[in-house]
Coordinates of C-alpha atoms in Angstrom, one line a residue:
S1 CA 8.5 58.9 33.0
S2 CA 6.1 56.1 33.9
D3 CA 4.8 55.9 37.5
L4 CA 4.6 52.3 38.7
S5 CA 2.6 53.5 41.7
L6 CA -0.4 53.9 39.4
L7 CA -0.7 50.1 39.4
T8 CA -1.7 50.2 43.1
S9 CA -3.5 53.5 43.2
P10 CA -7.2 53.7 43.9
G11 CA -9.2 52.5 41.0
Y12 CA -6.8 49.8 39.9
E13 CA -6.7 46.2 41.0
S14 CA -3.3 45.2 42.4
D15 CA -3.9 41.4 41.8
I16 CA -4.9 41.4 38.2
K17 CA -4.9 37.8 37.0
L18 CA -3.3 37.3 33.5
P19 CA -4.1 34.1 31.6
A20 CA -1.4 31.5 32.0
L21 CA 0.9 30.8 29.1
T22 CA 0.5 27.2 28.1
S23 CA 2.3 25.2 25.4
V24 CA 0.4 23.6 22.7
I25 CA 0.1 19.9 23.4
P26 CA -0.9 18.1 20.1
K27 CA -3.0 15.1 19.6
V28 CA -0.9 12.9 17.5
V29 CA -1.9 10.8 14.5
L30 CA -0.4 7.4 14.1
Q31 CA -1.1 5.4 11.0
F32 CA -0.6 1.6 11.0
M33 CA -0.1 0.5 7.4
N34 CA 0.0 -2.9 5.8
I35 CA 2.0 -1.9 2.7
P36 CA 4.7 -3.6 0.6
L37 CA 8.4 -2.9 0.9
A38 CA 9.6 0.2 -0.9
L39 CA 13.3 -0.7 -0.7
T40 CA 15.3 -3.9 -1.0
N41 CA 16.5 -5.4 2.4
E42 CA 14.1 -3.3 4.5
P43 CA 14.1 -4.6 8.1
S44 CA 11.2 -6.6 9.5
P45 CA 9.4 -7.2 6.2
H46 CA 6.7 -9.1 8.1
S47 CA 5.7 -5.9 10.1
M48 CA 3.2 -3.2 9.5
R49 CA 4.7 0.3 8.8
L50 CA 4.1 3.2 11.1
A51 CA 3.7 6.8 10.0
A52 CA 3.3 9.6 12.6
G53 CA 2.1 13.2 12.5
A54 CA 0.3 15.7 14.7
S55 CA -3.3 16.7 14.0
D56 CA -2.9 20.4 14.9
G57 CA 0.4 21.0 13.2
A58 CA 2.6 20.9 16.3
W59 CA 5.0 18.0 16.7
P60 CA 5.9 16.6 20.1
G61 CA 9.2 15.2 19.0
G62 CA 8.0 11.6 18.6
V63 CA 5.2 9.1 19.2
T64 CA 5.6 6.4 21.7
V65 CA 4.0 3.0 20.9
L66 CA 3.1 0.3 23.4
R67 CA 1.4 -3.1 23.0
S68 CA -0.8 -5.0 25.4
D69 CA 1.0 -7.5 27.6
G70 CA -2.2 -9.6 27.7
S71 CA -2.9 -8.9 31.4
G72 CA -4.2 -5.4 31.4
G73 CA -0.8 -3.6 31.1
F74 CA 1.2 -2.3 28.2
L75 CA 4.8 -2.9 27.1
P76 CA 6.8 -0.3 25.2
V77 CA 7.5 -1.2 21.6
Q78 CA 9.3 1.8 20.1
T79 CA 9.3 5.5 19.6
V80 CA 8.5 6.9 16.1
K81 CA 10.8 9.9 15.9
G82 CA 10.3 11.0 12.4
R83 CA 7.3 13.1 11.3
T84 CA 5.5 12.0 8.1
S85 CA 3.6 14.3 5.7
M86 CA -0.1 13.4 5.7
A87 CA -3.2 14.7 3.8
T88 CA -6.8 14.0 3.0
L89 CA -8.3 13.8 -0.4
G90 CA -9.8 17.1 -1.5
G91 CA -12.0 15.3 -4.1
P92 CA -12.8 11.7 -5.1
L93 CA -10.0 9.7 -6.7
Y94 CA -11.0 7.3 -9.5
S95 CA -9.2 4.2 -10.7
G96 CA -6.7 4.6 -13.5
P97 CA -4.2 2.7 -15.7
T98 CA -1.4 0.7 -14.0
Q99 CA 2.2 0.0 -15.0
V100 CA 2.1 3.0 -17.3
W101 CA 2.0 6.8 -16.8
D102 CA -1.4 8.1 -16.0
R103 CA -1.5 11.4 -17.9
S104 CA -5.1 12.3 -17.2
G105 CA -5.6 11.3 -13.6
E106 CA -5.4 14.0 -10.9
V107 CA -5.2 13.7 -7.1
Y108 CA -6.3 16.7 -5.0
V109 CA -5.0 16.7 -1.4
N110 CA -5.3 18.9 1.6
M111 CA -2.2 18.6 3.8
L112 CA -2.4 17.9 7.5
S113 CA 1.3 18.5 7.8
G114 CA 4.3 19.0 5.6
G115 CA 4.7 20.1 1.9
L116 CA 5.2 18.5 -1.5
S117 CA 7.5 19.0 -4.4
S118 CA 7.7 17.9 -8.0
R119 CA 10.2 15.5 -9.6
T120 CA 11.0 14.9 -13.2
E121 CA 9.8 11.7 -14.7
A122 CA 13.4 10.6 -15.2
Q123 CA 14.0 11.1 -11.5
L124 CA 11.0 9.0 -10.6
L125 CA 12.2 6.2 -12.9
S126 CA 15.7 6.4 -11.4
G127 CA 14.6 5.9 -7.8
A128 CA 13.1 9.2 -6.5
L129 CA 10.3 8.1 -4.2
N130 CA 7.6 10.9 -4.5
A131 CA 5.1 8.2 -3.4
A132 CA 2.0 8.0 -1.3
A133 CA -0.2 5.3 0.2
I134 CA -4.0 5.6 0.2
Q135 CA -6.2 3.2 2.0
N136 CA -9.1 1.3 0.5
T137 CA -11.3 1.4 3.6
V138 CA -13.6 -1.3 2.2
T139 CA -10.8 -3.9 2.1
G140 CA -8.4 -2.3 4.6
E141 CA -5.6 -2.6 2.0
W142 CA -3.3 0.3 0.8
E143 CA -2.6 1.3 -2.8
V144 CA 0.8 2.9 -3.4
F145 CA 1.1 5.5 -6.2
Q146 CA 3.8 7.9 -7.4
F147 CA 3.5 11.4 -8.8
A148 CA 5.9 13.5 -10.8
T149 CA 4.0 16.9 -10.5
A150 CA 2.9 18.5 -7.3
E151 CA 1.1 21.8 -8.1
L152 CA 0.4 24.2 -5.1
L153 CA -3.1 25.5 -5.4
G154 CA -3.4 27.3 -2.0
V155 CA -2.2 27.0 1.5
G156 CA -1.7 23.3 2.1
S157 CA -3.6 22.3 -1.0
Y158 CA -2.0 20.5 -4.0
R159 CA -2.9 18.9 -7.3
L160 CA -0.9 15.8 -8.1
R161 CA -0.5 14.8 -11.7
N162 CA 1.6 12.5 -14.0
L163 CA 0.8 9.5 -11.8
I164 CA 1.9 5.9 -11.7
R165 CA -0.9 3.9 -10.0
G166 CA -0.8 0.6 -8.2
Q167 CA 2.9 0.5 -7.5
L168 CA 4.7 -2.2 -5.5
G169 CA 2.1 -4.8 -6.6
T170 CA -0.9 -2.9 -5.2
E171 CA -3.0 -2.5 -8.4
H172 CA -5.5 -5.0 -7.0
V173 CA -6.3 -2.6 -4.2
M174 CA -7.5 0.3 -6.3
R175 CA -10.9 1.6 -5.4
N176 CA -13.3 3.4 -7.8
P177 CA -13.6 6.0 -6.3
Y178 CA -11.7 6.7 -3.1
P179 CA -14.1 9.2 -1.5
T180 CA -13.3 12.8 -0.5
G181 CA -11.6 12.9 2.9
T182 CA -9.7 9.6 2.5
R183 CA -6.3 9.7 4.4
V184 CA -3.2 9.9 2.2
V185 CA 0.3 9.2 3.7
F186 CA 3.3 10.3 1.8
L187 CA 6.0 7.7 2.1
S188 CA 9.5 8.4 3.4
T189 CA 12.5 6.1 3.6
T190 CA 13.3 7.6 7.0
A191 CA 10.1 8.7 8.7
V192 CA 8.0 5.6 7.8
V193 CA 9.3 2.8 10.0
P194 CA 8.5 -0.9 10.6
L195 CA 6.6 -1.8 13.8
A196 CA 9.3 -3.5 15.9
V197 CA 7.5 -6.7 16.8
A198 CA 8.1 -10.4 16.1
K199 CA 6.3 -12.1 13.2
N200 CA 3.8 -14.0 15.4
V201 CA 2.9 -10.7 17.1
A202 CA 2.6 -8.8 13.8
M203 CA 0.1 -11.4 12.5
A204 CA -2.1 -11.4 15.7
N205 CA -4.9 -9.0 16.4
T206 CA -3.1 -6.9 19.0
L207 CA -4.1 -4.0 21.2
Y208 CA -1.7 -1.0 20.9
R209 CA -1.5 2.3 22.8
W210 CA 0.2 5.4 21.5
G211 CA 0.6 9.1 22.2
P212 CA 3.1 12.0 22.3
S213 CA 6.5 11.0 23.5
N214 CA 6.7 14.2 25.7
R215 CA 3.8 13.0 27.9
P216 CA 3.6 10.1 30.3
T217 CA 2.1 6.9 28.8
D218 CA -1.0 7.1 31.1
D219 CA -1.8 10.6 29.9
D220 CA -5.3 11.3 28.4
L221 CA -3.7 12.2 25.1
Y222 CA -2.8 8.6 24.6
V223 CA -5.3 6.5 22.6
Q224 CA -5.5 2.8 21.9
G225 CA -6.9 0.4 19.4
S226 CA -6.5 -3.1 17.9
R227 CA -4.4 -3.7 14.8
Q228 CA -3.5 -6.8 12.8
G229 CA -0.8 -7.2 10.2
T230 CA -1.3 -9.0 6.9
L231 CA 2.4 -9.7 5.9
A232 CA 2.0 -7.3 3.0
G233 CA 5.8 -6.9 2.9
L234 CA 6.1 -10.6 2.1
R235 CA 3.1 -10.8 -0.3
P236 CA 4.1 -11.9 -3.9
Y237 CA 3.1 -9.6 -6.7
S238 CA 0.6 -10.9 -9.3
P239 CA 2.0 -12.3 -12.5
C240 CA 1.8 -10.3 -15.8
D241 CA 1.8 -10.6 -19.6
F242 CA -0.5 -13.6 -19.9
Q243 CA -0.5 -15.0 -23.5
I244 CA -2.3 -17.8 -25.3
I245 CA -0.9 -19.5 -28.4
R246 CA -2.8 -22.3 -30.2
N247 CA -1.1 -25.5 -31.4
S248 CA -2.7 -25.9 -34.8
A249 CA -1.7 -29.6 -34.9
N250 CA -3.9 -30.6 -31.9
D251 CA -5.9 -27.5 -30.8
N252 CA -4.1 -27.4 -27.5
L253 CA -3.7 -23.9 -26.0
E254 CA -0.3 -23.0 -24.7
F255 CA -0.6 -20.6 -21.7
S256 CA 2.4 -18.5 -20.6
W257 CA 2.9 -15.6 -18.2
K258 CA 5.7 -13.7 -16.5
R259 CA 6.4 -13.4 -12.8
R260 CA 7.2 -10.2 -11.0
T261 CA 9.6 -9.9 -8.1
R262 CA 9.2 -8.0 -4.8
Q263 CA 12.9 -7.1 -4.6
G264 CA 15.8 -6.5 -7.0
G265 CA 13.7 -6.1 -10.1
D266 CA 15.0 -2.7 -11.3
N267 CA 17.8 -4.0 -13.5
W268 CA 16.2 -3.6 -16.9
D269 CA 19.2 -5.4 -18.6
A270 CA 18.7 -8.6 -16.6
V271 CA 17.4 -11.6 -18.6
E272 CA 15.3 -12.6 -15.6
V273 CA 14.4 -10.9 -12.3
P274 CA 15.3 -12.5 -9.0
L275 CA 12.7 -15.0 -7.6
S276 CA 12.6 -13.4 -4.1
E277 CA 10.6 -16.5 -3.0
E278 CA 11.7 -19.8 -1.5
V279 CA 10.2 -21.8 -4.4
E280 CA 8.7 -20.9 -7.7
Q281 CA 5.0 -22.0 -7.8
Y282 CA 1.8 -20.8 -9.4
K283 CA -1.9 -21.5 -9.2
L284 CA -3.9 -21.3 -12.4
E285 CA -7.7 -21.2 -12.2
I286 CA -9.8 -21.6 -15.4
Y287 CA -13.4 -20.2 -15.4
N288 CA -16.4 -20.0 -17.6
D289 CA -16.6 -17.1 -20.0
A290 CA -18.3 -14.9 -17.4
G291 CA -15.6 -15.5 -14.9
T292 CA -18.2 -16.7 -12.3
T293 CA -17.8 -20.5 -12.3
L294 CA -14.5 -22.2 -11.5
L295 CA -13.9 -25.1 -13.9
R296 CA -10.3 -26.2 -13.3
T297 CA -7.5 -25.5 -10.9
V298 CA -3.8 -26.3 -11.7
V299 CA -0.7 -25.9 -9.6
T300 CA 2.6 -25.6 -11.6
T301 CA 6.2 -24.8 -10.9
S302 CA 6.9 -23.0 -14.2
P303 CA 5.1 -20.0 -15.8
N304 CA 3.3 -22.0 -18.4
Y305 CA 0.6 -24.6 -18.9
T306 CA -0.8 -26.6 -21.8
Y307 CA -4.6 -26.5 -21.8
T308 CA -5.3 -29.6 -23.9
A309 CA -8.1 -29.8 -26.4
V310 CA -9.5 -32.7 -24.3
N311 CA -9.6 -30.6 -21.2
Q312 CA -11.0 -27.6 -23.0
T313 CA -13.9 -29.8 -24.3
T314 CA -14.4 -31.3 -20.8
D315 CA -14.6 -27.8 -19.2
H316 CA -16.4 -25.8 -21.9
G317 CA -18.0 -28.3 -24.3
S318 CA -15.7 -27.4 -27.2
V319 CA -12.2 -26.1 -28.0
Q320 CA -11.7 -22.4 -27.2
T321 CA -10.0 -19.3 -28.6
D322 CA -10.3 -17.2 -25.5
V323 CA -10.3 -18.2 -21.8
Y324 CA -11.1 -16.4 -18.5
V325 CA -8.3 -17.2 -16.1
K326 CA -6.7 -16.2 -12.8
V327 CA -3.0 -16.8 -12.1
Y328 CA -1.4 -16.5 -8.7
Q329 CA 2.2 -16.7 -7.5
F330 CA 3.0 -18.5 -4.2
G331 CA 5.1 -16.9 -1.4
G332 CA 6.8 -19.3 1.0
E333 CA 7.3 -16.7 3.8
Y334 CA 3.9 -15.2 3.0
G335 CA 2.4 -18.7 3.4
N336 CA -0.1 -18.3 0.6
Y337 CA -0.7 -17.1 -2.9
G338 CA -0.6 -13.4 -3.7
P339 CA -3.3 -11.5 -5.6
P340 CA -4.1 -12.8 -9.1
L341 CA -3.7 -11.6 -12.6
A342 CA -7.3 -12.0 -13.8
G343 CA -9.4 -11.5 -16.9
M344 CA -10.5 -12.8 -20.2
F345 CA -7.5 -13.5 -22.5
Y346 CA -7.5 -14.0 -26.2
M347 CA -5.5 -16.2 -28.5
K348 CA -2.4 -14.3 -29.8
G349 CA -1.6 -16.6 -32.6
S350 CA -0.9 -20.2 -33.7
I351 CA 2.1 -22.5 -34.0

């Protein structure tokens, strides 16, 4: 049998100090994202979206967010209770095709937390999210892309394939390339939540403070920084399908394009998608062939414009068969035009 007296016999210390057992207190990661709405009728479309995680893999049960009261103190805004899967790029990500499947592009990610799974292409087209946001750190904007295939390469390391790039009207954000180490946030309809502030606060450059919810808000684990919203959830998508038809009787060029909608556009049997804006309005800019000099600006309330032979000659010196243009759609709540459809477009035929 064991003799407990040995612990206090000569040659043994009776007050041996064992290291204290301490719980792991994580430093949380909170990502403020100016991204479009993923679902119809999301609350607070004017607000940034918040995604929270923990840098060391432990989760404190939530992240508390406060904003400056303007006089040195902070007011509680909300607690982000859901944990979002996050990663960094394991290699550079180059630009790719948009509005079609990208069969050749690959995204390598190293997970900070969480795991990934594959979906069939049919599931993706039927509403399965399998989507991620990646930030263009040059512009500060976020591209949203979807992936059907998530291939596990090692512990926390995945290769994503069968991509759809530039989703939710973010094709203009795409960087070439996104460098290795760029943060990737995997979107969730439950864990990614809107910042609970009014529209005027969301648009202002505001000082926020955040940290683990299981610690007091003056704890050293809390950090702070200034963030400003861009109303990305209200931003109109760029138009698409620009076409030029020549009127052979007078050499006028008939321009036409199609608008896209931010919400309710998944009914493929509909003749026209919902407007999702207070008014229908577009801005058309006509440039020189190099796309460097603006020659003419037109505002129209319908997705078409007649570029008369007289105006072509005034702008270019002669009638044209191809024209460099930019077309923007106006958003009333957004308060401005969204990103443009831009490029050199060629005559498709004559009437």
